[in-house]
Short mmCIF file of C-alpha atoms in Angstrom, two decimals:
data_model
loop_
_atom_site.label_atom_id
_atom_site.label_comp_id
_atom_site.label_asym_id
_atom_site.label_seq_id
_atom_site.Cartn_x
_atom_site.Cartn_y
_atom_site.Cartn_z
CA MET J 78 77.06 85.74 87.05
CA LYS J 79 76.05 87.60 90.19
CA ALA J 80 73.64 89.73 88.22
CA ILE J 81 71.93 86.64 86.74
CA VAL J 82 71.55 85.04 90.15
CA SER J 83 70.11 88.22 91.57
CA THR J 84 67.69 88.41 88.71
CA LEU J 85 66.53 84.84 89.12
CA PHE J 86 66.17 85.30 92.88
CA GLY J 87 64.12 88.37 92.28
CA VAL J 88 61.79 86.51 89.91
CA ALA J 89 61.39 83.64 92.36
CA ALA J 90 60.69 85.98 95.25
CA ALA J 91 58.11 87.85 93.25
CA ALA J 92 56.42 84.59 92.29
CA LEU J 93 56.25 83.48 95.93
CA LEU J 94 54.79 86.79 96.99
CA ALA J 95 52.19 86.44 94.27
CA LEU J 96 50.89 83.07 95.58
CA PRO J 97 47.38 83.17 96.99
CA PRO J 98 47.21 82.61 100.78
CA ALA J 99 45.36 79.30 100.44
CA THR J 100 48.12 77.84 98.24
CA ALA J 101 50.86 78.89 100.69
CA GLN J 102 49.03 77.29 103.64
CA THR J 103 48.90 73.86 102.00
CA THR J 104 52.73 73.64 102.11
CA VAL J 105 52.95 74.15 105.89
CA PRO J 106 52.93 70.85 107.87
CA THR J 107 50.50 70.73 110.74
CA SER J 108 50.36 68.53 113.83
CA ALA J 109 47.19 66.95 112.48
CA ALA J 110 48.94 65.69 109.33
CA PRO J 111 49.38 61.90 109.35
CA LYS J 112 52.94 60.74 109.91
CA GLN J 113 54.59 58.95 107.06
CA THR J 114 55.11 55.27 107.76
CA PRO J 115 58.70 54.18 107.23
CA PRO J 116 59.23 51.55 104.56
CA VAL J 117 59.20 47.93 105.63
CA GLY J 118 62.70 46.51 105.80
CA GLY J 119 63.63 43.63 103.55
CA PRO J 120 64.89 40.26 104.77
CA ALA J 121 68.51 40.12 105.88
CA ARG J 122 70.79 38.45 103.38
CA ASP J 123 73.87 36.33 104.01
CA PHE J 124 77.14 38.15 103.59
CA ALA J 125 78.93 37.31 100.35
CA LEU J 126 82.67 37.68 100.90
CA PRO J 127 84.06 39.50 97.84
CA PRO J 128 86.34 37.32 95.69
CA ARG J 129 89.88 37.71 96.97
CA THR J 130 93.41 36.72 96.10
CA ASP J 131 95.40 34.86 98.75
CA PHE J 132 99.06 33.94 98.50
CA THR J 133 101.95 33.12 100.79
CA LEU J 134 105.53 34.17 100.11
CA PRO J 135 108.37 31.63 100.50
CA ASN J 136 109.37 33.35 103.78
CA GLY J 137 105.93 32.61 105.27
CA LEU J 138 104.27 36.02 104.89
CA LEU J 139 100.54 35.78 104.08
CA ALA J 140 98.75 38.25 101.79
CA ARG J 141 94.99 38.59 101.24
CA LEU J 142 93.79 41.10 98.64
CA VAL J 143 90.11 42.02 98.30
CA PRO J 144 89.02 44.35 95.46
CA PHE J 145 85.96 46.10 96.92
CA GLY J 146 83.81 49.08 95.99
CA ASP J 147 84.17 51.91 93.50
CA ILE J 148 85.71 54.61 95.67
CA PRO J 149 89.30 55.11 94.44
CA LYS J 150 90.94 54.41 97.80
CA THR J 151 92.92 51.44 99.12
CA THR J 152 93.21 50.36 102.74
CA ILE J 153 96.17 48.23 103.80
CA LEU J 154 96.62 46.56 107.19
CA VAL J 155 99.88 44.88 108.16
CA SER J 156 99.38 42.67 111.22
CA ILE J 157 102.46 41.36 113.02
CA GLN J 158 101.90 38.84 115.79
CA ALA J 159 104.04 40.71 118.32
CA GLY J 160 102.34 42.57 121.16
CA GLY J 161 102.07 42.91 124.91
CA VAL J 162 101.56 39.17 125.29
CA HIS J 163 105.10 38.63 124.01
CA GLU J 164 106.76 41.03 126.46
CA ALA J 165 108.85 39.80 129.36
CA ALA J 166 107.34 40.80 132.71
CA SER J 167 110.42 42.94 133.37
CA GLN J 168 110.01 44.83 130.07
CA GLN J 169 106.35 45.74 130.12
CA GLY J 170 105.55 48.47 127.62
CA VAL J 171 108.39 47.61 125.25
CA ALA J 172 105.99 46.69 122.41
CA SER J 173 104.21 50.06 122.69
CA LEU J 174 107.51 51.92 122.79
CA LEU J 175 108.67 50.05 119.68
CA SER J 176 105.49 50.96 117.78
CA ARG J 177 106.07 54.63 118.65
CA LEU J 178 109.68 54.47 117.51
CA MET J 179 108.66 52.80 114.24
CA GLN J 180 106.77 55.98 113.34
CA GLU J 181 110.03 57.93 113.52
CA GLY J 182 111.17 56.85 110.07
CA THR J 183 113.33 54.19 108.46
CA THR J 184 117.05 53.78 107.86
CA SER J 185 116.59 55.52 104.51
CA ARG J 186 113.53 57.75 105.13
CA PRO J 187 113.38 60.27 107.98
CA ALA J 188 109.98 60.64 109.67
CA ALA J 189 109.31 63.89 107.80
CA THR J 190 109.91 62.13 104.47
CA VAL J 191 107.53 59.32 105.40
CA ALA J 192 104.87 61.84 106.36
CA GLU J 193 105.36 63.79 103.14
CA GLN J 194 105.18 60.68 100.96
CA VAL J 195 102.03 59.42 102.66
CA ALA J 196 100.45 62.84 102.28
CA ARG J 197 101.35 62.90 98.57
CA MET J 198 99.52 59.59 98.23
CA GLY J 199 96.43 61.20 99.76
CA GLY J 200 96.59 58.83 102.67
CA SER J 201 97.25 58.27 106.36
CA LEU J 202 99.33 55.90 108.45
CA ASN J 203 99.18 54.69 112.05
CA ILE J 204 101.05 52.07 114.04
CA TYR J 205 99.59 50.54 117.20
CA ALA J 206 100.70 47.75 119.53
CA GLY J 207 97.92 45.75 121.17
CA ASP J 208 97.87 42.67 123.38
CA ASP J 209 98.41 40.14 120.57
CA GLN J 210 99.60 42.13 117.56
CA THR J 211 101.34 45.23 116.32
CA GLN J 212 99.32 46.67 113.46
CA VAL J 213 100.31 49.13 110.75
CA TYR J 214 97.19 50.65 109.27
CA ALA J 215 97.38 52.85 106.18
CA ASP J 216 95.32 54.04 103.24
CA CYS J 217 95.92 55.99 100.04
CA LEU J 218 94.47 56.88 96.67
CA SER J 219 94.15 53.79 94.50
CA GLU J 220 96.89 54.64 92.02
CA PHE J 221 99.48 54.76 94.83
CA ALA J 222 98.65 51.38 96.37
CA PRO J 223 101.86 49.66 95.11
CA ASP J 224 103.93 52.63 96.37
CA LEU J 225 102.26 52.37 99.77
CA VAL J 226 103.05 48.65 99.91
CA ALA J 227 106.72 49.49 99.32
CA LEU J 228 106.71 52.24 101.96
CA LEU J 229 105.13 49.95 104.57
CA ALA J 230 107.73 47.28 103.80
CA ASP J 231 110.49 49.80 104.53
CA MET J 232 108.86 50.92 107.78
CA VAL J 233 108.35 47.39 109.10
CA GLN J 234 111.61 45.85 107.88
CA HIS J 235 114.03 48.76 108.32
CA PRO J 236 112.86 50.96 111.21
CA ALA J 237 115.47 53.52 112.20
CA LEU J 238 114.57 53.38 115.93
CA PRO J 239 116.43 56.66 116.60
CA ALA J 240 117.87 56.93 120.11
CA ALA J 241 117.44 60.72 120.07
CA GLU J 242 113.64 60.35 120.01
CA LEU J 243 113.46 57.91 122.92
CA PRO J 244 113.20 60.47 125.80
CA ARG J 245 110.42 62.40 124.05
CA LEU J 246 108.46 59.26 123.23
CA LYS J 247 108.82 57.96 126.79
CA THR J 248 107.48 61.25 128.15
CA ASP J 249 104.51 61.10 125.81
CA PHE J 250 103.90 57.43 126.68
CA LYS J 251 103.94 58.17 130.42
CA ARG J 252 101.58 61.10 129.95
CA GLN J 253 99.06 58.88 128.21
CA LEU J 254 99.42 56.18 130.85
CA ALA J 255 98.83 58.74 133.59
CA LEU J 256 95.62 59.84 131.94
CA ARG J 257 94.39 56.26 131.73
CA ARG J 258 95.31 55.53 135.35
CA ALA J 259 93.28 58.55 136.48
CA GLN J 260 90.10 57.21 134.90
CA PRO J 261 87.91 55.05 137.16
CA GLY J 262 86.98 52.88 134.19
CA SER J 263 90.62 52.01 133.56
CA GLN J 264 91.19 51.41 137.28
CA ALA J 265 88.26 48.99 137.36
CA GLN J 266 89.37 47.23 134.19
CA GLU J 267 92.87 46.69 135.58
CA LYS J 268 91.44 45.02 138.66
CA LEU J 269 88.99 42.86 136.73
CA LEU J 270 91.46 41.61 134.11
CA GLY J 271 94.10 41.19 136.81
CA ALA J 272 91.76 38.77 138.60
CA VAL J 273 90.43 36.91 135.54
CA TYR J 274 93.83 36.65 133.82
CA ALA J 275 95.98 36.24 136.93
CA GLY J 276 99.45 35.05 135.94
CA HIS J 277 99.00 35.85 132.24
CA PRO J 278 100.22 38.98 130.41
CA TYR J 279 96.59 39.98 129.65
CA GLY J 280 96.17 40.50 133.40
CA ARG J 281 99.15 42.79 133.95
CA PRO J 282 98.42 46.36 135.06
CA LEU J 283 99.53 49.33 133.01
CA PRO J 284 103.30 49.88 133.18
CA THR J 285 104.45 52.34 135.80
CA ASP J 286 106.53 55.40 135.04
CA ALA J 287 109.54 53.66 136.59
CA GLN J 288 109.06 50.67 134.27
CA VAL J 289 108.87 52.92 131.23
CA ASP J 290 111.92 54.91 132.35
CA ALA J 291 113.87 51.66 132.76
CA LEU J 292 113.28 50.52 129.16
CA THR J 293 116.37 50.91 126.98
CA LEU J 294 116.84 51.24 123.23
CA GLU J 295 118.74 47.94 123.31
CA GLN J 296 115.67 46.22 124.79
CA VAL J 297 113.43 47.75 122.13
CA GLN J 298 115.80 46.57 119.40
CA ALA J 299 116.00 43.10 120.96
CA PHE J 300 112.19 42.85 121.08
CA TYR J 301 112.04 43.74 117.40
CA GLN J 302 114.70 41.17 116.49
CA SER J 303 113.14 38.37 118.52
CA GLN J 304 109.44 38.95 117.77
CA PHE J 305 109.17 40.43 114.27
CA GLY J 306 109.44 38.46 111.03
CA ALA J 307 107.62 37.32 107.92
CA GLN J 308 106.14 34.18 109.49
CA ARG J 309 104.27 36.32 112.00
CA THR J 310 103.10 38.87 109.45
CA ALA J 311 100.02 39.11 107.26
CA ILE J 312 99.07 41.87 104.80
CA PHE J 313 95.43 42.63 104.09
CA ALA J 314 94.34 45.03 101.35
CA ALA J 315 90.81 46.07 100.47
CA GLY J 316 89.31 48.75 98.25
CA LYS J 317 89.82 49.71 94.65
CA PHE J 318 93.34 48.95 93.35
CA ASP J 319 95.32 47.27 90.60
CA LEU J 320 95.42 43.68 91.80
CA VAL J 321 98.43 42.69 89.70
CA GLY J 322 100.38 45.79 90.68
CA VAL J 323 99.77 45.33 94.42
CA ARG J 324 100.68 41.65 94.28
CA GLN J 325 103.90 42.45 92.43
CA ALA J 326 104.73 45.15 94.99
CA ILE J 327 104.28 42.69 97.86
CA GLU J 328 106.43 40.07 96.14
CA ALA J 329 109.13 42.62 95.30
CA ASN J 330 109.30 44.36 98.70
CA TRP J 331 108.47 41.68 101.29
CA ASN J 332 110.01 38.50 99.87
CA ALA J 333 113.56 39.08 101.14
CA TRP J 334 112.50 39.67 104.75
CA PRO J 335 113.68 36.78 106.97
CA GLY J 336 111.02 34.38 108.20
CA GLY J 337 111.84 35.14 111.83
CA PRO J 338 110.14 33.44 114.78
CA ALA J 339 107.17 31.12 114.32
CA PRO J 340 103.77 32.41 115.47
CA ARG J 341 103.30 31.80 119.19
CA ILE J 342 100.79 32.99 121.77
CA GLU J 343 100.27 31.21 125.05
CA VAL J 344 96.52 30.69 125.35
CA ALA J 345 95.30 32.32 128.53
CA LYS J 346 93.47 30.24 131.12
CA ALA J 347 90.88 32.75 132.24
CA LEU J 348 89.63 32.24 135.80
CA SER J 349 86.23 32.56 137.42
CA LYS J 350 86.86 34.42 140.66
CA PRO J 351 83.66 35.25 142.56
CA GLU J 352 85.05 38.11 144.62
CA VAL J 353 84.30 41.78 145.13
CA LEU J 354 87.22 44.13 144.56
CA THR J 355 87.11 47.81 145.40
CA GLN J 356 89.13 50.96 144.94
CA ASP J 357 88.48 54.04 147.02
CA ARG J 358 87.61 57.36 145.34
CA PRO J 359 86.78 59.62 148.29
CA GLY J 360 83.90 61.95 147.52
CA ALA J 361 83.15 60.40 144.13
CA PRO J 362 79.54 61.12 143.09
CA GLN J 363 79.49 57.92 141.03
CA SER J 364 80.55 54.31 141.47
CA THR J 365 82.14 52.61 138.50
CA LEU J 366 80.95 49.01 138.26
CA LEU J 367 82.47 46.15 136.30
CA LEU J 368 81.23 42.59 136.49
CA GLY J 369 82.91 39.87 134.47
CA LEU J 370 83.82 36.24 133.99
CA PRO J 371 85.35 33.97 131.31
CA VAL J 372 83.08 32.97 128.42
CA ALA J 373 83.33 31.35 124.99
CA ASP J 374 85.84 32.83 122.54
CA PRO J 375 85.20 33.48 118.82
CA THR J 376 86.32 29.96 117.85
CA SER J 377 83.57 28.35 119.96
CA PRO J 378 80.32 27.15 118.33
CA ASP J 379 78.55 28.90 121.23
CA TYR J 380 79.99 32.31 120.37
CA THR J 381 77.19 33.49 118.08
CA ARG J 382 74.54 32.54 120.64
CA LEU J 383 76.57 34.35 123.28
CA ARG J 384 76.74 37.49 121.14
CA VAL J 385 72.98 37.56 120.69
CA THR J 386 72.46 36.90 124.39
CA ASN J 387 74.83 39.72 125.31
CA SER J 388 73.07 42.18 123.01
CA LEU J 389 69.69 41.34 124.47
CA LEU J 390 70.92 41.51 128.05
CA GLY J 391 73.20 44.57 128.06
CA GLY J 392 75.05 45.00 124.77
CA SER J 393 72.63 47.25 122.90
CA PHE J 394 70.84 50.50 123.64
CA GLY J 395 67.52 48.63 123.79
CA SER J 396 68.88 45.91 126.09
CA ARG J 397 67.18 44.81 129.30
CA ILE J 398 69.85 46.14 131.68
CA THR J 399 69.84 49.51 129.91
CA ARG J 400 66.05 49.76 130.07
CA ASN J 401 66.08 48.79 133.72
CA ILE J 402 68.82 50.85 135.37
CA ARG J 403 68.87 53.71 132.88
CA GLU J 404 65.34 54.25 131.63
CA ASP J 405 63.28 52.92 134.55
CA LYS J 406 65.44 53.59 137.61
CA GLY J 407 67.72 56.41 136.46
CA TYR J 408 70.77 55.02 138.27
CA THR J 409 73.10 55.55 135.34
CA TYR J 410 73.37 57.18 131.94
CA SER J 411 75.06 54.61 129.72
CA PRO J 412 75.42 51.03 130.96
CA TYR J 413 76.68 48.47 128.51
CA SER J 414 78.07 44.98 128.28
CA TYR J 415 80.45 43.39 125.80
CA ILE J 416 82.62 40.36 125.11
CA ASP J 417 86.29 41.26 125.44
CA THR J 418 88.27 38.88 123.23
CA ASN J 419 91.93 38.02 122.85
CA TYR J 420 93.63 35.08 121.17
CA HIS J 421 91.36 32.08 121.86
CA SER J 422 89.90 33.67 124.99
CA GLY J 423 86.87 35.74 125.90
CA VAL J 424 85.55 37.59 128.95
CA TRP J 425 82.02 38.93 129.33
CA ILE J 426 82.02 42.35 131.00
CA ASP J 427 79.13 44.50 132.17
CA ALA J 428 80.01 48.13 132.92
CA ALA J 429 78.16 51.12 134.35
CA ASP J 430 78.86 54.38 136.15
CA VAL J 431 76.05 54.67 138.70
CA THR J 432 75.00 57.17 141.35
CA THR J 433 76.96 56.33 144.50
CA LYS J 434 73.92 55.91 146.72
CA ASP J 435 72.46 53.44 144.23
CA THR J 436 75.50 51.17 143.99
CA TYR J 437 73.74 48.22 145.63
CA ASN J 438 70.48 48.87 143.84
CA SER J 439 72.26 48.86 140.47
CA LEU J 440 74.12 45.61 141.19
CA LYS J 441 70.89 44.03 142.41
CA GLU J 442 69.02 44.99 139.25
CA ILE J 443 71.83 43.70 137.00
CA MET J 444 71.71 40.38 138.85
CA LYS J 445 67.94 40.37 138.59
CA GLU J 446 68.06 40.78 134.80
CA ILE J 447 70.61 37.99 134.41
CA GLU J 448 68.55 35.62 136.53
CA ARG J 449 65.34 36.56 134.75
CA LEU J 450 66.90 35.61 131.44
CA GLN J 451 68.25 32.40 132.93
CA LYS J 452 64.78 31.35 134.07
CA THR J 453 62.58 32.65 131.25
CA PRO J 454 63.38 32.70 127.52
CA PRO J 455 62.73 36.04 125.79
CA SER J 456 59.71 36.42 123.55
CA ALA J 457 60.21 35.70 119.87
CA GLU J 458 59.45 39.36 119.13
CA GLU J 459 62.10 40.69 121.54
CA LEU J 460 64.67 38.26 120.20
CA ARG J 461 63.84 39.16 116.60
CA GLY J 462 64.57 42.81 117.33
CA ILE J 463 67.99 41.94 118.77
CA GLN J 464 68.77 39.62 115.87
CA ASN J 465 67.95 42.40 113.41
CA TYR J 466 70.25 44.71 115.40
CA GLU J 467 73.13 42.21 115.30
CA VAL J 468 72.63 41.50 111.60
CA GLY J 469 72.60 45.23 110.88
CA LEU J 470 75.84 45.74 112.80
CA PHE J 471 77.43 42.87 110.93
CA VAL J 472 76.47 44.35 107.57
CA LEU J 473 77.80 47.78 108.58
CA ARG J 474 81.11 46.31 109.77
CA ASN J 475 81.66 44.76 106.33
CA ALA J 476 80.47 47.68 104.26
CA SER J 477 83.85 49.41 103.97
CA PRO J 478 87.47 48.45 103.17
CA ASN J 479 88.39 49.34 106.76
CA GLY J 480 85.85 46.87 108.10
CA ILE J 481 86.91 44.13 105.70
CA VAL J 482 90.63 44.28 106.53
CA GLY J 483 89.74 44.32 110.23
CA GLN J 484 87.57 41.22 109.89
CA LEU J 485 90.21 39.40 107.84
CA SER J 486 92.88 40.21 110.42
CA THR J 487 90.71 38.94 113.29
CA MET J 488 89.89 35.75 111.39
CA HIS J 489 93.58 35.16 110.65
CA LEU J 490 94.61 35.70 114.28
CA GLN J 491 91.89 33.42 115.63
CA GLY J 492 92.23 30.82 112.85
CA LEU J 493 88.61 31.19 111.72
CA PRO J 494 87.32 29.89 108.36
CA ASP J 495 85.55 32.03 105.75
CA THR J 496 82.24 30.60 106.93
CA TYR J 497 82.67 32.76 110.03
CA LEU J 498 81.66 35.63 107.75
CA THR J 499 79.59 33.99 105.03
CA GLU J 500 77.30 32.12 107.46
CA GLN J 501 77.16 34.81 110.13
CA VAL J 502 73.72 36.17 109.22
CA GLN J 503 72.31 32.66 109.01
CA ARG J 504 73.71 31.74 112.42
CA LEU J 505 72.49 34.96 114.06
CA ASN J 506 68.98 34.39 112.78
CA ALA J 507 69.00 30.74 113.84
CA VAL J 508 69.33 31.52 117.57
CA THR J 509 66.16 30.58 119.46
CA PRO J 510 64.67 32.02 122.66
CA ALA J 511 65.41 28.77 124.48
CA GLN J 512 69.07 28.94 123.41
CA VAL J 513 69.38 32.48 124.76
CA SER J 514 68.12 31.35 128.13
CA ALA J 515 70.35 28.26 128.12
CA THR J 516 73.39 30.33 127.10
CA THR J 517 72.75 32.70 130.00
CA ARG J 518 72.59 29.77 132.41
CA GLN J 519 75.74 28.22 130.96
CA TYR J 520 77.99 31.27 130.83
CA LEU J 521 76.58 34.26 132.75
CA ARG J 522 76.49 32.93 136.27
CA PRO J 523 76.32 35.72 138.87
CA GLU J 524 77.75 33.50 141.59
CA ALA J 525 80.94 33.07 139.51
CA MET J 526 81.47 36.71 138.56
CA THR J 527 84.22 39.03 139.65
CA THR J 528 82.76 42.36 140.72
CA VAL J 529 84.82 45.54 140.79
CA VAL J 530 83.58 48.80 142.28
CA VAL J 531 85.56 52.02 142.15
CA GLY J 532 83.88 54.61 144.35
CA ASP J 533 83.63 56.37 147.71
CA GLN J 534 84.53 53.56 150.11
CA LYS J 535 82.72 54.96 153.12
CA VAL J 536 79.45 55.11 151.19
CA ILE J 537 79.70 51.91 149.20
CA ALA J 538 81.08 49.58 151.91
CA PRO J 539 77.72 48.82 153.57
CA GLN J 540 76.07 48.48 150.17
CA LEU J 541 78.65 45.95 149.03
CA LYS J 542 78.10 43.91 152.19
CA GLN J 543 74.47 43.65 151.12
CA TYR J 544 75.53 42.75 147.59
CA LYS J 545 77.82 39.92 148.67
CA ALA J 546 74.93 38.27 150.47
CA LEU J 547 72.80 38.65 147.36
CA GLN J 548 75.47 37.17 145.07
CA LYS J 549 75.74 34.02 147.19
CA LYS J 550 72.04 33.33 146.71
CA ALA J 551 72.20 33.44 142.90
CA LEU J 552 71.11 30.43 140.85
#
């Protein structure tokens, strides 16, 4: 084989060497050559949710199965409504510790066996506890989907929760918390959410080392017993799989699990607190800024308009705030804004790490962009670009099994209908320039925002005095 390749290469090389100079020159691109115009994009289409199978077991567990695509992989997401919001104030971190212990195997499968079985299925598995839910995310080759359903049932229903692993997991947990506490972005977020969600679990700071050390295995077991159950659990599967086989596996392995507690999350009453909070970082070359206030949540009819408004203002790379304080002024490298959502609640947050000496200038320009959008609707051309961006993101989010199970889980948690997906493109494209301006006036009011600055106090103090005066004069 090597000899044949060498021979062919030799023939090709000889042919190239034999080309006349004029012929060779025509293949070399020159700066004078006209650039190729990219193809014109087609009109955005509404998202068609793939046909799915929904069923509920007698114990209350919901299952939604979506055959999707031709790649022989299956993604399964088990969402249990049990997270940080369900923790007692004296046991903060217990949901995270439970999720770590759940990865240490079941009463019949040691952790090493679980890992080996998942690997044999060509898959992966992760467990994570968030504010509202604990989620078990796994995937595998299509032919093993029923086996993976059975394995996940064992992990969720019969966790071993081995006491011997508790000290190691606590040490790892504290190490990760320490890293987060050291980051100015996390410090600023703690202060902002603490103000906006005062009195609610969403506003609690990260657990301290002492709080983690005080957690006991009995408390972890009690949290599992009181918060986990079929009524609070939903299984979402997407990808290529045997629909009948997966359904039978769910019915066979999840039906005997007790119903457990009914779903329950106390809806947070987010607060508008127009105050400036600071945290000193002596000698810091940058100030970390966060500005935020409560806004519409995903169940609100205003939410789509708010998403478009956010993207135009600060939530995309081509947004106004990014162009202003990054491209024009050079105060920062990567400002961005987003809508932070939890169960039936939302907070708009604008974030930027800016040069310390330009702390006031950055805040002033952010306020200026908000007020400009309040007073003057964007041009139809600018809005069209942002709408295309949002539509494109939406299509990408739903182009994979991972994205589909994530969307279905969010819709289930928030109680959203299928039209949330199927009419999304239509609603994004229906937003008008006047609505963007009105939405900014309604929700993004500078005079109601909480501002957090983490930076060198001696340098930023006089700048923040200037900023407070500016904030009071906002519309």
